[in-house]
Tab-separated table of C-alpha atoms and ligand atoms in Angstrom:
chain	number	residue	atom	x	y	z
D	1	UNK	CA	104.765	116.732	87.789
D	2	UNK	CA	104.606	120.532	86.738
D	3	UNK	CA	103.072	122.644	89.403
D	4	UNK	CA	100.381	124.505	87.190
D	5	UNK	CA	98.256	127.136	89.029
D	6	UNK	CA	95.630	128.280	87.013
D	7	UNK	CA	95.016	125.443	84.382
D	8	UNK	CA	94.212	126.703	81.187
D	9	UNK	CA	90.407	125.316	79.939
D	10	UNK	CA	91.043	122.454	78.018
D	11	UNK	CA	92.478	120.538	80.560
D	12	UNK	CA	90.566	117.901	81.851
D	13	UNK	CA	89.989	119.181	85.401
D	14	UNK	CA	90.475	116.781	87.915
D	15	UNK	CA	87.353	116.487	89.115
D	16	UNK	CA	86.446	114.788	85.552
D	17	UNK	CA	89.182	112.035	86.654
D	18	UNK	CA	87.040	108.903	88.079
D	19	UNK	CA	86.152	110.534	91.507
D	20	UNK	CA	86.497	107.771	94.278
D	21	UNK	CA	83.010	108.804	95.306
D	22	UNK	CA	81.852	107.950	92.007
D	23	UNK	CA	83.196	104.687	91.995
D	24	UNK	CA	82.861	103.677	95.346
D	25	UNK	CA	80.436	101.776	94.442
D	26	UNK	CA	77.851	101.007	91.590
D	27	UNK	CA	74.975	102.251	93.171
D	28	UNK	CA	76.498	105.404	93.580
D	29	UNK	CA	77.680	105.591	90.292
D	30	UNK	CA	74.331	105.046	88.529
D	31	UNK	CA	72.814	107.749	91.103
D	32	UNK	CA	75.096	110.422	90.099
D	33	UNK	CA	74.222	109.486	86.326
D	34	UNK	CA	70.735	110.350	86.932
D	35	UNK	CA	68.989	106.641	87.435
D	36	UNK	CA	66.837	105.957	89.836
D	37	UNK	CA	63.798	103.481	91.122
D	38	UNK	CA	63.204	100.710	88.251
D	39	UNK	CA	66.371	102.115	86.002
D	40	UNK	CA	68.875	101.285	88.974
D	41	UNK	CA	67.291	97.824	89.426
D	42	UNK	CA	67.217	96.841	86.069
D	43	UNK	CA	71.080	98.126	85.700
D	44	UNK	CA	72.381	96.172	88.468
D	45	UNK	CA	70.049	92.740	87.847
D	46	UNK	CA	72.850	92.568	84.588
D	47	UNK	CA	75.306	89.936	85.402
D	48	UNK	CA	77.616	88.391	83.255
D	49	UNK	CA	79.700	85.143	83.445
D	50	UNK	CA	82.927	85.484	84.778
D	51	UNK	CA	85.005	82.909	82.241
D	52	UNK	CA	83.693	84.130	78.979
D	53	UNK	CA	81.801	87.723	78.238
D	54	UNK	CA	78.354	86.641	77.818
D	55	UNK	CA	76.480	88.174	74.601
D	56	UNK	CA	75.726	92.014	74.651
D	57	UNK	CA	72.844	93.076	76.182
D	58	UNK	CA	72.025	96.367	74.188
D	59	UNK	CA	70.830	99.197	76.493
D	60	UNK	CA	67.384	101.212	75.296
D	61	UNK	CA	69.877	104.314	74.421
D	62	UNK	CA	71.586	101.575	71.805
D	63	UNK	CA	68.143	102.025	69.803
D	64	UNK	CA	69.147	106.136	68.819
D	65	UNK	CA	71.460	104.580	66.760
D	66	UNK	CA	71.080	105.498	62.381
D	67	UNK	CA	69.975	101.459	61.961
D	68	UNK	CA	71.114	101.952	58.283
D	69	UNK	CA	72.732	98.229	58.263
D	70	UNK	CA	70.825	96.962	61.046
D	71	UNK	CA	70.474	93.625	59.131
D	72	UNK	CA	74.007	92.949	60.075
D	73	UNK	CA	73.575	92.727	63.723
D	74	UNK	CA	74.105	90.970	65.792
D	75	UNK	CA	77.084	90.168	64.206
D	76	UNK	CA	79.109	86.662	65.311
D	77	UNK	CA	81.785	87.189	68.032
D	78	UNK	CA	85.504	86.181	66.713
D	79	UNK	CA	86.480	83.902	68.807
D	80	UNK	CA	90.258	85.205	68.726
D	81	UNK	CA	88.926	87.999	70.722
D	82	UNK	CA	85.900	86.469	72.655
D	83	UNK	CA	86.877	88.333	76.314
D	84	UNK	CA	87.796	85.159	78.045
D	85	UNK	CA	88.161	86.039	81.491
D	86	UNK	CA	86.344	89.426	81.250
D	87	UNK	CA	83.218	90.600	82.206
D	88	UNK	CA	81.764	93.043	79.895
D	89	UNK	CA	80.510	96.359	81.164
D	90	UNK	CA	77.251	97.509	81.585
D	91	UNK	CA	75.543	98.397	78.672
D	92	UNK	CA	73.709	100.898	80.102
D	93	UNK	CA	77.034	102.560	81.794
D	94	UNK	CA	78.430	103.254	77.825
D	95	UNK	CA	75.706	104.466	76.706
D	96	UNK	CA	75.454	106.962	79.225
D	97	UNK	CA	79.012	107.733	80.424
D	98	UNK	CA	80.421	109.429	77.211
D	99	UNK	CA	83.520	111.098	76.546
D	100	UNK	CA	82.392	113.739	72.956
D	101	UNK	CA	83.868	116.962	73.567
D	102	UNK	CA	81.802	118.361	70.380
D	103	UNK	CA	78.667	117.778	72.476
D	104	UNK	CA	79.705	118.683	76.021
D	105	UNK	CA	82.542	117.977	78.585
D	106	UNK	CA	80.039	116.472	81.107
D	107	UNK	CA	79.953	112.810	80.317
D	108	UNK	CA	76.488	112.596	81.652
D	109	UNK	CA	74.804	114.682	79.397
D	110	UNK	CA	76.740	113.779	76.131
D	111	UNK	CA	73.818	111.311	75.555
D	112	UNK	CA	70.755	113.689	75.751
D	113	UNK	CA	72.525	116.127	73.166
D	114	UNK	CA	72.871	113.993	70.277
D	115	UNK	CA	69.500	114.392	69.265
D	116	UNK	CA	70.000	116.644	66.870
D	117	UNK	CA	73.268	115.134	65.191
D	118	UNK	CA	72.688	113.286	61.787
D	119	UNK	CA	74.193	110.353	61.214
D	120	UNK	CA	72.692	109.095	58.187
D	121	UNK	CA	73.619	109.818	55.344
D	122	UNK	CA	77.086	110.116	56.311
D	123	UNK	CA	79.976	110.541	53.649
D	124	UNK	CA	83.462	109.601	54.314
D	125	UNK	CA	86.328	110.228	52.214
D	126	UNK	CA	89.600	107.197	52.010
D	127	UNK	CA	92.018	109.481	50.334
D	128	UNK	CA	95.720	110.817	50.421
D	129	UNK	CA	98.617	108.758	49.496
D	130	UNK	CA	97.164	105.986	47.763
D	131	UNK	CA	96.180	104.603	44.573
D	132	UNK	CA	92.324	104.075	44.850
D	133	UNK	CA	91.380	106.584	47.132
D	134	UNK	CA	87.104	106.355	47.494
D	135	UNK	CA	84.103	108.769	48.858
D	136	UNK	CA	81.799	106.588	50.172
D	137	UNK	CA	78.379	106.743	51.987
D	138	UNK	CA	78.656	104.817	55.507
D	139	UNK	CA	76.113	102.241	54.684
D	140	UNK	CA	77.879	101.259	51.464
D	141	UNK	CA	81.280	100.964	53.325
D	142	UNK	CA	79.924	99.118	56.216
D	143	UNK	CA	78.280	96.531	53.481
D	144	UNK	CA	81.804	96.221	51.957
D	145	UNK	CA	82.785	94.130	55.123
D	146	UNK	CA	81.640	91.065	56.814
D	147	UNK	CA	81.032	92.458	60.510
D	148	UNK	CA	82.584	90.811	63.790
D	149	UNK	CA	82.107	91.250	67.015
D	150	UNK	CA	84.944	91.710	69.276
D	151	UNK	CA	85.005	92.113	73.158
D	152	UNK	CA	88.218	94.909	73.883
D	153	UNK	CA	89.615	96.004	77.102
D	154	UNK	CA	89.000	100.269	76.884
D	155	UNK	CA	91.109	102.476	78.473
D	156	UNK	CA	90.562	106.169	79.404
D	157	UNK	CA	93.826	108.075	80.190
D	158	UNK	CA	91.411	109.767	82.903
D	159	UNK	CA	91.793	106.306	84.656
D	160	UNK	CA	88.976	104.601	83.871
D	161	UNK	CA	87.943	101.253	82.055
D	162	UNK	CA	85.621	99.204	80.718
D	163	UNK	CA	85.435	96.194	79.152
D	164	UNK	CA	83.440	96.306	75.463
D	165	UNK	CA	82.363	94.177	72.809
D	166	UNK	CA	82.796	96.378	69.730
D	167	UNK	CA	81.235	95.539	66.051
D	168	UNK	CA	83.487	96.520	63.085
D	169	UNK	CA	85.891	95.468	60.733
D	170	UNK	CA	89.860	95.591	61.121
D	171	UNK	CA	90.806	99.154	59.585
D	172	UNK	CA	93.728	97.185	57.878
D	173	UNK	CA	91.173	95.576	55.442
D	174	UNK	CA	89.965	99.254	54.463
D	175	UNK	CA	93.675	100.316	53.878
D	176	UNK	CA	94.175	97.449	51.900
D	177	UNK	CA	91.442	98.195	49.855
D	178	UNK	CA	92.642	101.692	49.008
D	179	UNK	CA	96.301	100.412	48.445
D	180	UNK	CA	98.709	102.959	50.031
D	181	UNK	CA	101.755	104.243	48.350
D	182	UNK	CA	105.345	103.590	49.910
D	183	UNK	CA	105.060	107.188	51.046
D	184	UNK	CA	102.443	106.552	53.171
D	185	UNK	CA	103.629	106.233	56.761
D	186	UNK	CA	101.152	107.787	58.883
D	187	UNK	CA	96.988	107.652	58.836
D	188	UNK	CA	95.154	110.827	59.640
D	189	UNK	CA	91.735	111.011	61.155
D	190	UNK	CA	88.757	113.391	61.186
D	191	UNK	CA	85.362	113.852	63.131
D	192	UNK	CA	82.677	116.015	61.560
D	193	UNK	CA	82.514	119.231	62.112
D	194	UNK	CA	78.865	120.286	62.712
D	195	UNK	CA	78.666	123.326	65.280
D	196	UNK	CA	75.225	123.537	64.429
D	197	UNK	CA	74.478	119.988	65.521
D	198	UNK	CA	77.284	120.047	68.234
D	199	UNK	CA	76.929	122.414	71.004
D	200	UNK	CA	79.995	121.685	72.644
D	201	UNK	CA	82.177	123.248	70.076
D	202	UNK	CA	80.916	126.691	70.708
D	203	UNK	CA	81.587	126.701	74.158
D	204	UNK	CA	85.481	125.138	73.367
D	205	UNK	CA	85.919	128.037	70.660
D	206	UNK	CA	89.855	127.908	71.312
D	207	UNK	CA	90.228	124.168	70.776
D	208	UNK	CA	91.493	123.333	67.388
D	209	UNK	CA	88.822	121.624	65.669
D	210	UNK	CA	87.757	119.405	64.170
D	211	UNK	CA	88.943	116.490	66.397
D	212	UNK	CA	91.945	115.039	64.420
D	213	UNK	CA	93.703	111.877	65.260
D	214	UNK	CA	96.559	109.463	63.860
D	215	UNK	CA	98.475	106.075	63.643
D	216	UNK	CA	101.941	105.133	62.562
D	217	UNK	CA	100.758	103.042	59.153
D	218	UNK	CA	102.168	99.672	60.776
D	219	UNK	CA	100.152	100.223	64.168
D	220	UNK	CA	96.903	101.496	61.981
D	221	UNK	CA	97.690	97.753	59.860
D	222	UNK	CA	97.800	96.050	63.422
D	223	UNK	CA	94.706	93.430	63.511
D	224	UNK	CA	93.809	94.787	66.211
D	225	UNK	CA	92.526	98.368	65.391
D	226	UNK	CA	88.853	98.325	64.605
D	227	UNK	CA	86.394	100.033	63.156
D	228	UNK	CA	83.495	100.106	64.520
D	229	UNK	CA	80.617	100.382	63.826
D	230	UNK	CA	78.360	99.357	66.659
D	231	UNK	CA	78.532	98.232	70.291
D	232	UNK	CA	76.593	95.555	72.208
D	233	UNK	CA	75.393	93.758	68.838
D	234	UNK	CA	73.830	97.270	67.940
D	235	UNK	CA	74.761	100.129	65.412
D	236	UNK	CA	76.408	102.307	66.839
D	237	UNK	CA	74.613	104.622	69.392
D	238	UNK	CA	75.028	108.437	68.304
D	239	UNK	CA	77.449	109.472	71.772
D	240	UNK	CA	79.580	106.422	70.964
D	241	UNK	CA	80.733	107.601	67.933
D	242	UNK	CA	77.764	106.434	64.985
D	243	UNK	CA	77.785	105.834	61.813
D	244	UNK	CA	82.013	105.051	62.070
D	245	UNK	CA	84.716	104.909	64.771
D	246	UNK	CA	88.103	103.964	65.521
D	247	UNK	CA	88.784	101.592	68.317
D	248	UNK	CA	92.448	101.024	69.199
D	249	UNK	CA	92.547	99.098	72.310
D	250	UNK	CA	96.176	99.242	73.199
D	251	UNK	CA	95.931	103.113	73.600
D	252	UNK	CA	93.975	105.848	75.736
D	253	UNK	CA	90.565	106.167	75.073
D	254	UNK	CA	90.773	109.807	73.024
D	255	UNK	CA	92.963	107.557	69.918
D	256	UNK	CA	89.797	105.934	69.556
D	257	UNK	CA	88.379	108.794	67.563
D	258	UNK	CA	84.545	108.970	66.628
D	259	UNK	CA	82.229	110.238	63.966
D	260	UNK	CA	85.024	109.669	61.379
D	261	UNK	CA	84.623	111.528	58.051
D	262	UNK	CA	88.126	111.279	56.721
D	263	UNK	CA	90.788	108.879	56.625
D	264	UNK	CA	93.820	110.258	54.871
D	265	UNK	CA	97.290	108.711	54.214
D	266	UNK	CA	100.326	111.270	55.005
D	267	UNK	CA	103.999	111.278	55.231
D	268	UNK	CA	104.217	112.992	58.013
D	269	UNK	CA	103.238	112.610	61.218
D	270	UNK	CA	99.658	114.551	61.445
D	271	UNK	CA	98.625	116.861	64.380
D	272	UNK	CA	95.988	115.532	66.709
D	273	UNK	CA	93.550	117.713	68.480
D	274	UNK	CA	95.082	116.490	71.814
D	275	UNK	CA	98.431	116.821	71.230
D	276	UNK	CA	98.068	120.072	69.859
D	277	UNK	CA	96.721	121.486	73.098
D	278	UNK	CA	99.056	119.841	75.637
D	279	UNK	CA	101.805	117.452	74.061
D	280	UNK	CA	103.064	116.641	77.452
D	281	UNK	CA	99.520	114.907	78.720
D	282	UNK	CA	98.736	113.672	75.572
D	283	UNK	CA	101.520	112.600	73.154
D	284	UNK	CA	101.004	110.780	69.777
D	285	UNK	CA	101.948	107.774	70.637
D	286	UNK	CA	99.782	107.567	73.973
D	287	UNK	CA	100.469	103.748	74.544
D	288	UNK	CA	98.790	102.419	77.608
D	289	UNK	CA	101.362	102.406	80.306
D	290	UNK	CA	101.041	102.022	84.166
D	291	UNK	CA	104.834	103.093	84.753
D	292	UNK	CA	104.410	106.525	82.638
D	293	UNK	CA	102.059	108.633	84.789
D	294	UNK	CA	100.227	111.165	83.488
D	295	UNK	CA	101.874	114.256	84.666
D	296	UNK	CA	98.792	115.025	86.905
D	297	UNK	CA	97.812	111.749	88.355
D	298	UNK	CA	99.106	108.020	88.251
D	299	UNK	CA	98.475	105.272	85.831
D	300	UNK	CA	99.116	102.456	87.203
D	301	UNK	CA	95.678	101.537	88.005
D	302	UNK	CA	92.302	102.056	86.791
D	303	UNK	CA	88.773	101.908	88.020
D	304	UNK	CA	86.408	99.376	86.192
D	305	UNK	CA	83.683	101.691	85.319
D	306	UNK	CA	80.191	100.025	86.564
D	307	UNK	CA	81.799	97.927	89.164
D	308	UNK	CA	84.251	100.792	90.550
D	309	UNK	CA	86.487	98.024	91.223
D	310	UNK	CA	90.262	99.499	90.956
D	311	UNK	CA	92.264	96.853	89.087
D	312	UNK	CA	96.382	97.445	88.096
D	313	UNK	CA	96.552	98.735	84.211
D	314	UNK	CA	98.281	96.276	82.525
D	315	UNK	CA	101.207	97.208	79.640
D	316	UNK	CA	99.359	98.134	76.221
D	317	UNK	CA	96.057	97.611	78.328
D	318	UNK	CA	96.844	94.087	78.132
D	319	UNK	CA	97.743	93.351	74.440
D	320	UNK	CA	101.365	93.708	75.036
D	321	UNK	CA	101.378	90.035	72.731
D	322	UNK	CA	99.687	91.498	69.731
D	323	UNK	CA	102.028	94.717	69.847
D	324	UNK	CA	105.201	95.128	71.761
D	325	UNK	CA	106.853	94.107	68.516
D	326	UNK	CA	105.551	97.479	67.241
D	327	UNK	CA	107.827	99.439	69.160
D	328	UNK	CA	110.883	97.307	69.825
D	329	UNK	CA	110.099	95.428	72.585
D	330	UNK	CA	108.362	91.363	72.657
M	1	MTE	N1	86.110	111.504	69.504
M	1	MTE	C1	85.830	112.574	69.266
M	1	MTE	N2	85.478	112.980	68.171
M	1	MTE	N3	86.028	113.559	70.355
M	1	MTE	C2	85.907	113.257	71.712
M	1	MTE	O1	85.895	114.182	72.521
M	1	MTE	N4	86.607	112.009	73.066
M	1	MTE	C3	87.639	110.522	73.194
M	1	MTE	C4	87.075	109.391	72.098
M	1	MTE	N5	87.101	109.629	71.012
M	1	MTE	C5	86.625	112.108	71.872
M	1	MTE	C6	86.588	111.201	70.634
M	1	MTE	C7	87.773	110.028	74.783
M	1	MTE	S1	89.099	110.778	75.596
M	1	MTE	C8	87.605	108.672	74.513
M	1	MTE	S2	87.636	107.854	76.503
M	1	MTE	C9	86.530	107.998	74.045
M	1	MTE	O2	86.514	108.444	73.052
M	1	MTE	C10	85.306	107.684	74.692
M	1	MTE	O3	84.510	106.954	73.947
M	1	MTE	P1	82.808	106.112	74.691
M	1	MTE	O4	82.042	107.729	75.031
M	1	MTE	O5	82.414	105.505	73.428
M	1	MTE	O6	83.235	105.484	75.888
């Protein structure tokens, strides 16, 4: 573990790594987020069956989504990913505790800052090394694919976790539609860059904006990878990455890039925002692995964000059966 005395500004401060006090119990956590009285009561009354995750209860904030394709929600849950054995996280928590550095480094403030961010109309380009590149409005793109709901574990590198019902479609279907050439070895994803609507960008001038992420092509084609368009049975709220984001459940959360404007098939491993800033801390692959500590904290366990329960972290975040083979292990 490096002995860094003066950390650079881009480091996630220790104070943001799920403080014990925040997660000691849910009441303290919700108070920390500014909930009080009736809000706290309403949130704490939400409970879900333990054996099968219950149908999503949307948070009030979820209504802030663009609604461009509202008729497609709620989408049917895919029985392969029905969340059996998992308990959904509280919808209010996922709507009001966000990492979206283009708006703020304060998780509790993001949802208050996204108002001016326009997500409809929204142009997405899918291009690069493919036979049928497309430039399409998100509404039209979402209309082209049947939507489904999947309940996934979501594990942030900061050692907190949630159980989330995402709506969307497999990235593999979109990639198949543009017909990648045999030279395409990686997929690069880029978030919108709108400093006038994203106040966090000006405060982090040294970051290599726009936010970019990447996957190997075989990772990108894995059935688990979703283009998410909704959450808790509604279109994505802006703070969760409207109108389109990635969800890669076996990797740390920063790979799940939000508000995507470009998906590019490329030959070489693309630079990503976090790897460019700190390759030792946020490497390109970033599979969830309890045996490999982050240089500044353990990854052996995680705190479920709304209950505060500490649970062991699973290899590949519990998805080893589906993805270990991608890395020469089964
Ligand atoms: N995408 C963009 N464009 N900007 C970000 O700051 N943060 C990442 C990821 N995608 C981020 C992003 C991180 S660190 C996490 S944990 C998840 O988004 C959080 O997603 P959520 O706020 O929907 O829970």
